CSV table of C-alpha atoms in Angstrom, one decimal:
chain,number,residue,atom,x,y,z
A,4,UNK,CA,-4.7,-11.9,-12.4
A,5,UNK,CA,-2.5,-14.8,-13.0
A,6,UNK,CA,-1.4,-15.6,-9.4
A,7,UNK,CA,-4.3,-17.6,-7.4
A,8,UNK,CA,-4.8,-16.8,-3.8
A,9,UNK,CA,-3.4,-20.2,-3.0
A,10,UNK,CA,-0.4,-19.3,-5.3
A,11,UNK,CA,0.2,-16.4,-3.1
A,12,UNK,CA,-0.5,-18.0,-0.3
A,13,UNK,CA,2.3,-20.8,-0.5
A,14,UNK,CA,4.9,-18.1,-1.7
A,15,UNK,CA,4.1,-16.0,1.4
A,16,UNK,CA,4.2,-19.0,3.6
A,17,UNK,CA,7.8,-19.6,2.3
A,18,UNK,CA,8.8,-15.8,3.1
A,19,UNK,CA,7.3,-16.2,6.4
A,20,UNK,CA,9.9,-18.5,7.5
A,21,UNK,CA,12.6,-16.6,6.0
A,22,UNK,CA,11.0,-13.7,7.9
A,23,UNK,CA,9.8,-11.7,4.9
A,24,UNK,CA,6.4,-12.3,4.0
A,25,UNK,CA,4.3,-10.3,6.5
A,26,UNK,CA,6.0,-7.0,5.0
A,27,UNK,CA,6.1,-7.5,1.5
A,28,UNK,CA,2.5,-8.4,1.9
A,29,UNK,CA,2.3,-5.3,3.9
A,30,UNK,CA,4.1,-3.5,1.5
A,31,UNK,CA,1.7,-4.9,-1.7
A,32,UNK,CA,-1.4,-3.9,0.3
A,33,UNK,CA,-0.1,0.0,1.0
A,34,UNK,CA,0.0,1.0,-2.5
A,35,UNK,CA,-3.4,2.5,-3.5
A,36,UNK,CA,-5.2,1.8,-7.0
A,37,UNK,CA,-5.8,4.4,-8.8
């Protein structure tokens, strides 16, 4: 994977205070692998 957890982190962070991290990340963690 290309994007480090830290990566991810800081870009989250940054939706968080535009109040759109917690459900994309939500949204990212729903969808199965398969």
């Amino acid at each position: 994977m290309g994007i480090s957890m830290n990566d991810l982190k800081s870009v989250t962070d940054g939706l968080n205070s535009e109040g759109l991290g917690i459900s994309m990340l939500e949204d990212i963690s729903i969808v199965p692998d398969q």
